[in-house]
């Protein structure tokens, strides 16, 4: 093994990592806890970038899990520019999550020109009160990710989820490194998107990140009932074995 890799492994052992699993159903949430993950981000409709899950799913997952549950707050697919009605929906969803016992929310808002929407972010942060707040991957379409970082640090956000403005965290690892350096301990930069057992070590090595976000999901087909014409007879579920493989890749 090259000397640089030996040094990297030594650094990893000195710096424990935190793993957040993106879970889109109860099966995935339970698999994440069984695998030893530290936290989940609960959402729905992952193929659209993720949407707010149903109140019943939120309540059930909070009751079923011992690890912290963070919830994605996003009212629809598409861009991250929200009008007054959508902003009120976002705030209501946050208030519901707080009352349901959720530990954190994953939120974000931009202006049409890709700048942080300070008015919306202030409203969202106020609704969250003492909840842990993560700024989601809206930062990956921001005109200046460092300007977003300054804004959310000033508002008391705890972390930023990002792929480094690339399709995957591996491809965006060098920007993620710059973001981590810029954060300088003021906020956590958490890589996410496409993280797997084969690339997490490289992402960790380049970025210096200590928290990682991935789904560990696989396609599952069950012959339990009929589906609508044109739709697939299955769905994605996070797998405990896959999650462990990613985590143990840094051991």
Coordinates of C-alpha atoms in Angstrom, one line a residue, residues 4 15 31 35 39 49 53 62 64 70 77 91 94 114 119 123-124 126-127 146-147 178 191-192 226 236 248:
X4 CA -0.1 8.2 1.4
X15 CA -11.3 11.1 13.2
X31 CA -32.4 -0.7 7.8
X35 CA -26.8 -1.0 10.0
X39 CA -28.9 9.6 11.6
X49 CA -34.6 15.2 -5.7
X53 CA -42.8 12.9 3.5
X62 CA -39.8 9.1 14.9
X64 CA -39.8 3.5 15.6
X70 CA -34.1 14.8 10.2
X77 CA -40.1 19.2 -7.4
X91 CA -43.0 26.8 7.6
X94 CA -41.4 22.6 9.9
X114 CA -29.2 31.9 -7.6
X119 CA -36.3 36.6 3.6
X123 CA -38.7 32.6 8.1
X124 CA -37.7 28.9 7.8
X126 CA -37.5 31.0 12.8
X127 CA -40.1 28.2 12.3
X146 CA -19.7 30.5 -0.7
X147 CA -22.2 33.3 -0.5
X178 CA -12.7 24.3 -0.9
X191 CA -20.9 15.4 0.9
X192 CA -23.8 13.6 -0.6
X226 CA -50.7 -5.3 -9.2
X236 CA -36.0 1.4 -3.9
X248 CA -16.8 0.0 6.7

